[in-house]
Every structure is written in C-alpha cells, then in structure tokens.
Short mmCIF file of C-alpha atoms in Angstrom, two decimals:
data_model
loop_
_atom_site.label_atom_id
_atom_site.label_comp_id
_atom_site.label_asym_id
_atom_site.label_seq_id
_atom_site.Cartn_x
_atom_site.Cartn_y
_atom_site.Cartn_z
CA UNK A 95 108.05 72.45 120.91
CA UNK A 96 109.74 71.44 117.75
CA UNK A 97 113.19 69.74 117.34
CA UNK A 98 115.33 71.28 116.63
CA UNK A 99 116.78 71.33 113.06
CA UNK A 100 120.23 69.77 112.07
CA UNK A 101 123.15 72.34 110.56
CA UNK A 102 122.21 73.64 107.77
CA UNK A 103 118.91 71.83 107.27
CA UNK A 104 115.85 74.20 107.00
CA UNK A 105 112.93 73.68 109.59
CA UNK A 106 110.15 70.78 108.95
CA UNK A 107 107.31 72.67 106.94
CA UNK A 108 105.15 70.94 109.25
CA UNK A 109 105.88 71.92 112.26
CA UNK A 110 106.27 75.15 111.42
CA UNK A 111 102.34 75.09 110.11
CA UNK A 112 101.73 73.16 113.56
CA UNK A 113 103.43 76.30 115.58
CA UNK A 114 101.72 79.17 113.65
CA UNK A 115 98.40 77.39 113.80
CA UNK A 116 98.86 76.74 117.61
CA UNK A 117 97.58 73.22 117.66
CA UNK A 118 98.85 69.62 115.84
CA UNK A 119 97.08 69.06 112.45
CA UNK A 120 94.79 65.94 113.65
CA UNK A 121 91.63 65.81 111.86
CA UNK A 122 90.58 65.07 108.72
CA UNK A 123 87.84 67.37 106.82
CA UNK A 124 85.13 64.60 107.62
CA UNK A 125 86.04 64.41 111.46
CA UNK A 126 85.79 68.51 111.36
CA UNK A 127 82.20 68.61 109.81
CA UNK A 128 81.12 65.67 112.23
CA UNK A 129 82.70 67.41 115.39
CA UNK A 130 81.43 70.93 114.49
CA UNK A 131 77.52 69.85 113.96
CA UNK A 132 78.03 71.31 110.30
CA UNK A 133 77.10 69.65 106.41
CA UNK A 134 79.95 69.17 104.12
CA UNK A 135 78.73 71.68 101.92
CA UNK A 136 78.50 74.50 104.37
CA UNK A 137 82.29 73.54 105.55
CA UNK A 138 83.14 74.06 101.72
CA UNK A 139 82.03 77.43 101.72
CA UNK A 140 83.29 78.45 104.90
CA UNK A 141 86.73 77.43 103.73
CA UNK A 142 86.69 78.65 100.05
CA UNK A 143 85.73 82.19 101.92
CA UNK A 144 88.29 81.81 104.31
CA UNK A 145 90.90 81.49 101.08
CA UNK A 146 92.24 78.07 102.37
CA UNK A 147 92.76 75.20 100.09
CA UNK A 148 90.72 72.20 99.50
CA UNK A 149 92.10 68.84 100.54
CA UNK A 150 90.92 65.43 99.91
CA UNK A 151 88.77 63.74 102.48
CA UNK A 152 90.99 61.64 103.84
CA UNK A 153 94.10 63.50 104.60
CA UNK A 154 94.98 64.69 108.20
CA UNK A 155 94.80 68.71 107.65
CA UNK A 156 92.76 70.50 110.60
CA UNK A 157 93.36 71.60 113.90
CA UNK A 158 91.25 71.49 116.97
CA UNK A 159 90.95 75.72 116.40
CA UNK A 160 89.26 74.83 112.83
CA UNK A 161 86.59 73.03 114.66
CA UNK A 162 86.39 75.24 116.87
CA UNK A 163 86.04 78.14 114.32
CA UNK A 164 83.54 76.55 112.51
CA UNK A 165 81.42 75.44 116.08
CA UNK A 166 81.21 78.94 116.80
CA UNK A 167 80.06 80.19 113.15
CA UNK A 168 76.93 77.51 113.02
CA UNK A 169 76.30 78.89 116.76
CA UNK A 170 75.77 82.55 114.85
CA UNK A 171 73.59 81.38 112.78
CA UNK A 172 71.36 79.19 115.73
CA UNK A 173 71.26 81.89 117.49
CA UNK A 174 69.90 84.10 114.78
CA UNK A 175 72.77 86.75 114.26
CA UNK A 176 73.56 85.91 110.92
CA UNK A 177 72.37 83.51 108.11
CA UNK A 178 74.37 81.56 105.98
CA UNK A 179 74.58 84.40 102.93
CA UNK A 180 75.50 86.83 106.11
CA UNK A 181 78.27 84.29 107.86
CA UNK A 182 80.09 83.69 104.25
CA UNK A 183 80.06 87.26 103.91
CA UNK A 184 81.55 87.84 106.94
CA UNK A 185 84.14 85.11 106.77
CA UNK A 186 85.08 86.66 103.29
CA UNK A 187 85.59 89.80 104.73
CA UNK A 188 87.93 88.45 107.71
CA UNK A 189 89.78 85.95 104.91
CA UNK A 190 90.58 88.54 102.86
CA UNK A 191 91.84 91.03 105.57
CA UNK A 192 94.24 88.34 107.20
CA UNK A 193 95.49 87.03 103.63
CA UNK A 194 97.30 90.00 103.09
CA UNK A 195 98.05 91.23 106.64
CA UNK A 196 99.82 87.26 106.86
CA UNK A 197 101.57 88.14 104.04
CA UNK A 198 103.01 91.29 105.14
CA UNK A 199 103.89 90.30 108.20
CA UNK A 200 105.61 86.81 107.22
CA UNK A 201 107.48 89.39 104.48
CA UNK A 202 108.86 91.60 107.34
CA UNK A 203 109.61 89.06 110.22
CA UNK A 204 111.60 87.03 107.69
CA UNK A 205 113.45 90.29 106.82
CA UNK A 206 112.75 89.97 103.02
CA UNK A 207 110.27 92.62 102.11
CA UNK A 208 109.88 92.02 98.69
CA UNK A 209 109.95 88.37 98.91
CA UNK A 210 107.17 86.04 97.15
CA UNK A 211 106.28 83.79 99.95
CA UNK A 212 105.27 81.49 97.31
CA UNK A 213 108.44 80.84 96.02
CA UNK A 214 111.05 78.18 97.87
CA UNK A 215 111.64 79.63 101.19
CA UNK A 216 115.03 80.84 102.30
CA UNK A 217 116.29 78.54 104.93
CA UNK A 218 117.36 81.18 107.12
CA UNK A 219 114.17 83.14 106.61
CA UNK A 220 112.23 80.28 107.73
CA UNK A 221 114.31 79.88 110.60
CA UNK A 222 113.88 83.27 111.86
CA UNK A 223 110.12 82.54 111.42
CA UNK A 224 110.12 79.95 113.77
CA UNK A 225 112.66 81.28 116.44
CA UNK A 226 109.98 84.58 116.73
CA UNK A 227 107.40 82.32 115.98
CA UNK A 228 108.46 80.09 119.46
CA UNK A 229 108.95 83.07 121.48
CA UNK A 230 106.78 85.78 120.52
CA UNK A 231 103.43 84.80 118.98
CA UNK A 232 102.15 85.48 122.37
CA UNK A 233 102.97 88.54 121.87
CA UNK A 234 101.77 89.50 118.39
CA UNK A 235 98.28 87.64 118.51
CA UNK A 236 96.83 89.93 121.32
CA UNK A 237 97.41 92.45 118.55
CA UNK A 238 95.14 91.81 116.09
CA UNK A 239 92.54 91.45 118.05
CA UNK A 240 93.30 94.69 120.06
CA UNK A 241 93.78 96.56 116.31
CA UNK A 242 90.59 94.83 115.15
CA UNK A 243 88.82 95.90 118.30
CA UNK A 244 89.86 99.76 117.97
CA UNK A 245 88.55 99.57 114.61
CA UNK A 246 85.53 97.62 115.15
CA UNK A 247 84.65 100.54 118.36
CA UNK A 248 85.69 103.09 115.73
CA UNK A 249 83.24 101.70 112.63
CA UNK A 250 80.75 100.99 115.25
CA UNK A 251 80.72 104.74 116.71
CA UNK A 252 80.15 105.80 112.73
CA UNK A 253 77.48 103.82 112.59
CA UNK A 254 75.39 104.77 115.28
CA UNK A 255 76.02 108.51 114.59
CA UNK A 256 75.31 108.10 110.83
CA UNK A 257 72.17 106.56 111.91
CA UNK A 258 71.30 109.02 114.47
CA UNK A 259 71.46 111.53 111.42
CA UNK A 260 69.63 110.16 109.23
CA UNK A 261 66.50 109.82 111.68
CA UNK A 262 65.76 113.46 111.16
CA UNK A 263 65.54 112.24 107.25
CA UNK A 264 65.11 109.61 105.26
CA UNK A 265 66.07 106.17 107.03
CA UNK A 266 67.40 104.87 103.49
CA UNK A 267 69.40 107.73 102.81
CA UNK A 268 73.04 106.89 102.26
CA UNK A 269 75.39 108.94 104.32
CA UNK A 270 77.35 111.75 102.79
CA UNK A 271 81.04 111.87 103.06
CA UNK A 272 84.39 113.03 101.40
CA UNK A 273 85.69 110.61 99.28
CA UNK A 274 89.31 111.29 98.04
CA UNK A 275 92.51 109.06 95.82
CA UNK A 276 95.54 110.01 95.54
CA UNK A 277 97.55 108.73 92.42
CA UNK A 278 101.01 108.55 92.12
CA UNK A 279 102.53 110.08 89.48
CA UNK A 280 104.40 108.23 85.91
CA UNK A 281 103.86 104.85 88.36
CA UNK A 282 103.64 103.00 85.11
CA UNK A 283 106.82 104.03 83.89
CA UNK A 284 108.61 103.52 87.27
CA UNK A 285 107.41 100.17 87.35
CA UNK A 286 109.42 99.60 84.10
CA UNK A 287 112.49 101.19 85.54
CA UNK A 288 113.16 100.31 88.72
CA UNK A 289 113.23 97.11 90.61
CA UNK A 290 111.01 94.82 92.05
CA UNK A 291 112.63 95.27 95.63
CA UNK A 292 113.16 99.31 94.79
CA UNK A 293 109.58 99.80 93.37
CA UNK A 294 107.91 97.57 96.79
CA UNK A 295 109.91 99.65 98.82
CA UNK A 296 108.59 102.87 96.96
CA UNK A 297 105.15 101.64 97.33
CA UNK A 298 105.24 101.21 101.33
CA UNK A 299 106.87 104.12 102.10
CA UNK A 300 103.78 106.37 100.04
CA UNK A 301 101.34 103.88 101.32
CA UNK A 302 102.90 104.33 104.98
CA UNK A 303 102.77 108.11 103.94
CA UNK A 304 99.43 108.82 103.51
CA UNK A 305 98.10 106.41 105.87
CA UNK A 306 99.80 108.14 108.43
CA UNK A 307 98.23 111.50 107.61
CA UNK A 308 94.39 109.69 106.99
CA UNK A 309 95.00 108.63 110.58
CA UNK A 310 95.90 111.65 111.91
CA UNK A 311 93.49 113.70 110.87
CA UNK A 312 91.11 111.79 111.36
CA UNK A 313 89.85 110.21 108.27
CA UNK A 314 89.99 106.64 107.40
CA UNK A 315 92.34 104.42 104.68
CA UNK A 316 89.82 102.57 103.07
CA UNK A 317 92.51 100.95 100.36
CA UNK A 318 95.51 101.30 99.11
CA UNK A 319 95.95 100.04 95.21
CA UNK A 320 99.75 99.97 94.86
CA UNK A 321 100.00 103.46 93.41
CA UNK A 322 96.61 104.70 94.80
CA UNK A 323 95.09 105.33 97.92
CA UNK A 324 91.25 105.91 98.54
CA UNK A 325 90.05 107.58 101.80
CA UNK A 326 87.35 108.88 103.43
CA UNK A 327 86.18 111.72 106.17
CA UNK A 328 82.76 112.19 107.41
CA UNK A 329 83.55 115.92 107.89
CA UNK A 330 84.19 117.82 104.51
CA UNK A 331 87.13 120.35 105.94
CA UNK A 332 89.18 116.50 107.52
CA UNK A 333 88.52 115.80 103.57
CA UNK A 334 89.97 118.53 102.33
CA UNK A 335 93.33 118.89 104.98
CA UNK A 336 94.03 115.31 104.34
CA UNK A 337 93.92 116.02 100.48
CA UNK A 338 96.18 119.01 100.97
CA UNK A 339 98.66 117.35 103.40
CA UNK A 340 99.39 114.01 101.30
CA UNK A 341 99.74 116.37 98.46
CA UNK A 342 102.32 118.38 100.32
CA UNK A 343 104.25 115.38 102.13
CA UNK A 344 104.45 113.59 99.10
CA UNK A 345 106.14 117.06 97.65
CA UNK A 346 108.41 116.87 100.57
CA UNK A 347 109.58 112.82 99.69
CA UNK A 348 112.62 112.17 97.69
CA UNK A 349 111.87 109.15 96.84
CA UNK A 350 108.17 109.31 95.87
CA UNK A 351 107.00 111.17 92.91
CA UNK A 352 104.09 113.45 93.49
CA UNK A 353 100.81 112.72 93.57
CA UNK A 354 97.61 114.48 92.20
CA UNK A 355 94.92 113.80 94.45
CA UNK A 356 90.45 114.42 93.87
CA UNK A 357 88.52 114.72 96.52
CA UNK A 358 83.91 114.81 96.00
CA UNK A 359 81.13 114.74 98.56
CA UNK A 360 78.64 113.14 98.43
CA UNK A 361 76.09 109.92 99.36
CA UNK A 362 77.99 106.34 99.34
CA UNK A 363 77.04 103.21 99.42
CA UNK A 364 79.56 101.52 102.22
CA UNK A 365 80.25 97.55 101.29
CA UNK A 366 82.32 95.03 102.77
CA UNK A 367 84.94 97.98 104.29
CA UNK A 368 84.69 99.68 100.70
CA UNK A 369 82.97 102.39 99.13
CA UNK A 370 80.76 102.29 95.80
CA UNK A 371 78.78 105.27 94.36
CA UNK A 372 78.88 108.04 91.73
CA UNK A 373 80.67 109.97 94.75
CA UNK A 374 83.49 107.71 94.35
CA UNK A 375 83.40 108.03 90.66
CA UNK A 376 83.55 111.77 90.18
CA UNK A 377 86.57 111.47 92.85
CA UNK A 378 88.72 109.08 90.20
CA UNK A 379 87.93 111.03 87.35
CA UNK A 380 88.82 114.40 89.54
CA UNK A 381 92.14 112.61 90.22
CA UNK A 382 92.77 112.09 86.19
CA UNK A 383 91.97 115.91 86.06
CA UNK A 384 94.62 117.53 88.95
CA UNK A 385 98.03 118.34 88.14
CA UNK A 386 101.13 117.15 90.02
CA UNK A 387 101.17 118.01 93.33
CA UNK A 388 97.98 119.55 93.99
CA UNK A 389 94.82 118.84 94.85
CA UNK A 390 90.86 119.13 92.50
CA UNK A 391 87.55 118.93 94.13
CA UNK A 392 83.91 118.67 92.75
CA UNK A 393 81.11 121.41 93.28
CA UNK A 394 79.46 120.10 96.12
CA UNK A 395 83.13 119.77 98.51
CA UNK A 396 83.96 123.39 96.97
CA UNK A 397 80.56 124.72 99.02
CA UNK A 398 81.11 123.33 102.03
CA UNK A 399 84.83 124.16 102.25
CA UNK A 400 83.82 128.13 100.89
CA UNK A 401 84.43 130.23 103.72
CA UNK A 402 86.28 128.03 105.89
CA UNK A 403 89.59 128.98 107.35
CA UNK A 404 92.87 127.49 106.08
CA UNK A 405 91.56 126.87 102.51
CA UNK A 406 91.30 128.78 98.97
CA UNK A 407 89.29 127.17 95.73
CA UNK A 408 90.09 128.53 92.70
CA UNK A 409 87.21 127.27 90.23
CA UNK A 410 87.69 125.41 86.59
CA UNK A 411 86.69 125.67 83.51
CA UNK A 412 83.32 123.17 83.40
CA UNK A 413 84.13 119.76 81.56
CA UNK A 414 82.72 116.50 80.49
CA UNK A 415 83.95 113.43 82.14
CA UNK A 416 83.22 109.52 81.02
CA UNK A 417 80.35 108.71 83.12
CA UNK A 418 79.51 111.53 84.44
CA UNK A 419 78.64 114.08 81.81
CA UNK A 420 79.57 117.81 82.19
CA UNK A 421 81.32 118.55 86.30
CA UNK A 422 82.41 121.50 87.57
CA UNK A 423 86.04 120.80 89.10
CA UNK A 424 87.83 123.26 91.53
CA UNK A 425 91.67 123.66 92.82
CA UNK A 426 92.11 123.19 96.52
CA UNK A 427 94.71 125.00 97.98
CA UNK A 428 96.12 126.28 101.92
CA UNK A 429 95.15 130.04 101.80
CA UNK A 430 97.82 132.30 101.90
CA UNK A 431 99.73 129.55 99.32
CA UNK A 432 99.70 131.94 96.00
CA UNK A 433 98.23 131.68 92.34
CA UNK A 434 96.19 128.01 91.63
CA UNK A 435 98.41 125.72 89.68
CA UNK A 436 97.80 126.12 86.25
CA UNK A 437 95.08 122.56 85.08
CA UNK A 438 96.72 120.22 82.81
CA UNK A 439 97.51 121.51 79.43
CA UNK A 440 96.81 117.90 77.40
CA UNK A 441 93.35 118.72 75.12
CA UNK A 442 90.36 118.19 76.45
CA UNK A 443 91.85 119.22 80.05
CA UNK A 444 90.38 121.89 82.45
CA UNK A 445 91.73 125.40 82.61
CA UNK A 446 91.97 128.14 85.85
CA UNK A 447 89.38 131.04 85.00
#
C-alpha cells in the first residue's frame, strides 16, 4: 500500500497510477511485446486504439495486466475469433467507452464535477482519490463488468432476434427501428450565459433525464451530444412514448429548457454502438422542424403509430429538407392532449393542416 503522504503534501502521482492500475509499473514497451508473443507494430496499434500514450522504448511504463491484455488479444486472433482489422476495432470501441466513463467517474469521486482532469490536480481531490481508491476499487471494478455484461446479454438478445427476422427476408436487410434526438432548446445561447460548472450541471441533469426514460421504456441511449440525445426502439409505439415522455419531463424541469424532439423509422445501419442511415438523417432534420416542447415524426412512424392507443398525429404541411428532398412530417401527441402545437412560424417552416 502506499505511504502515506506528509501534511499538506499531495499524493505521489505514481503511486496513485500504481493503485488504479492494480499492479507496479515494471516493464518497459520492449519487455511487453517480448512477454506477450506480439510485433512492435501490432503493440502500437493496440495502444493508439486503446487512447494511451506513446512512450519511448526504454522507460519503465507497463504493468503485468498490459501484458496480460495484450496475451489475451493475440490469443483472439490464434484462435480465429477476430483478425487484426477486427481486434483494433474492438479495442477502439472498449478505449473509447472507458475514456470517458474514467473521466466521469474520476470527476465525481473527487467531488469536482466540472473539473478538467487535465489541469493541476487539487491536492485534496487527489487525496480522496486514493483513500476510495485503497478501500473501494474492489468494489467498483465488479461493476463494469457486471454493467458491460447486462448490456452485452441485452445487444446480444437484439441480435439474435433481428436475425431471426430477417430469415423470413432478405439476410442483408438492415433492421428497421425508431430512431429519435432530442435537442435542447437556445443551448447555444446558454452556453454564452451561464457557467462552465452551471451549464455541466445543466447538461447531466437532461442527459440523466432522458436516459432514465430510454431505459425505462425500454429503448436504448445510443449517445448523448451535450445538448442532444439520440435513441433507439425496435418497437415503433416504445419510439414514440419515449419521444412524448422526454418531451413532457423536460416541460416539467426548471432548470432545463425544453426540448423539440424527431423521431423516423426506418432500416439502419448499426456501427461500432452507433447508428448511420438516411433513417437517422430524416430524424435530425425532423428535430430542426418541431417546436418547443413537442414532438415531429416522419410518414413511415406516423403509419405504424395510426390507430394505436395513447397517441394522436396531426399531419404537416409536406416540405423539402437538405438531403432529403420533399418529407412529409407529422405532430405526435398523447390523445386526449388538445389542438397540435402550431409548426414553427420562421419561412420555409411546416404548418398544421
């Protein structure tokens, strides 16, 4: 365990990377590509997809774990479950995941939440980093890899049913989904006006908002963009409540400004835990079309949701789009909720019939 520091005197840098990584920095980068069974080249990709740093030959920078980590990644590829274009992929994927989960979670155990962890550390705030970090990272290890597991069993289950569709048709066809954002409102401005610690705090709680409801009903949070928030629902009525109830929550917050949120349906092409496609298009540029607080959908959501309990589409007057040529939008609303809100009055905009 590490010494521990003098009054006043904030923690060796060192040993705190030593305790976090869970084993003494011992190797150099040649003794890790020797150890491992791996060329020097191969190491340099692994780590520039991982995120981490170079460092020079010679200097004493790995762990055990890192040869470890990159034992078991040459072992996926001997053993035929990935190639090399597939493991860097892969490694990408889990680099960028844990780059910003690290930096959340070093944000809020150090009690600064709009802290830049690359600026000089607070003293205290590294302290507190290491006193949790001694006691508890037995604790908080088991879950990521329980979270990552739910997920994985959850992604996995999508799979196989998506592919257990898609036998009865075409085995290329992309699956069909609802794709929705929701866009916070004058977030351009507000960025100008408030502070950096007032507008981060603004940002989690309507990220932690709408998360919360994606997960509830169902759907899944594929990213959240600082002022935006894309999801997803494999069933077009999950698309549609989730639409409705971030609009509403969001309503219901003081301290966020409303949102207008699109919602299409459609084929997507799913990518490295993202979604491309003109589905995910026309759902941006239905966003840009919905006024505060409520909700727009395309043609193809506004069929499937016709007739089904809970919901009421008023249609809109047929417009071109960039990209996408001439649409035909719709207003979602909860039935029983009165008149359509009126579309945006700015030229060019869509208007109720």
């Amino acid at each position: 365990m590490p010494a521990e520091p003098g009054p006043g005197a904030p923690p060796d840098p060192k040993e705190i990377e030593e305790l976090l990584l869970g084993g003494k920095l011992r190797h150099t980068r040649v003794d890790v590509v020797q150890r491992a069974g791996v060329t020097r080249e191969f190491s340099s990709r692994v780590w520039r997809a991982f995120g981490y740093p170079s460092m020079p030959d010679a200097e004493v920078a790995y762990t055990d774990d890192d040869v470890a980590a990159l034992y078991r990644i040459r072992r996926l590829m001997d053993d035929g479950v990935l190639d090399e274009d597939g493991v860097i992929r892969l490694v990408r994927a889990f680099g960028q995941t844990m780059t910003r989960l690290a930096e959340w979670q070093v944000n809020l155990l150090s009690g600064t939440p709009g802290a830049d962890s690359q600026e000089t550390p607070d003293p205290e705030a590294a302290r507190t980093i290491q006193k949790i970090a001694e006691k508890h990272m037995g604790e908080f290890e088991p879950l990521v890899v329980h979270a990552w597991r739910r997920q994985l069993a959850a992604a996995g289950t999508r799979a196989i049913a998506a592919s257990a569709t898609r036998e009865a048709g075409s085995a290329a066809a992309r699956p069909r989904i609802a794709v929705g954002f929701a866009d916070m409102v004058s977030f351009t401005q507000m960025s100008r006006d408030l502070e950096e610690l007032e507008l981060a705090r603004l940002v989690e709680r309507f990220e932690e908002t709408a998360s919360d409801i994606v997960a509830s009903c169902g759907g899944r949070l594929v990213k959240t963009l600082g002022d935006e928030v894309l999801f997803c629902a494999d069933s077009p009525a999950v698309g549609g409540e989730i639409a409705l109830s971030i609009a509403s929550a969001i309503k219901d917050e003081t301290e966020v400004p409303d949102v207008r949120v699109g919602v299409a349906h459609g084929p997507v092409l799913p990518l490295m835990g993202d979604l491309f496609g003109t589905t995910v298009n026309l759902a941006a540029r239905l966003t840009s079309l919905a006024r505060p607080g409520s909700v727009v959908i395309d043609e193809e959501l506004a069929g499937r949701l016709e007739g089904e309990p809970g919901f009421a589409i008023t249609r809109l007057v047929r417009r071109p789009v960039r990209g996408l040529g001439i649409i035909q939008p719709y207003v979602l609303r909860r039935a029983g909720a009165g008149t359509a809100p009126p579309a945006p009055s700015e030229p060019g905009s869509a208007e109720a019939t």
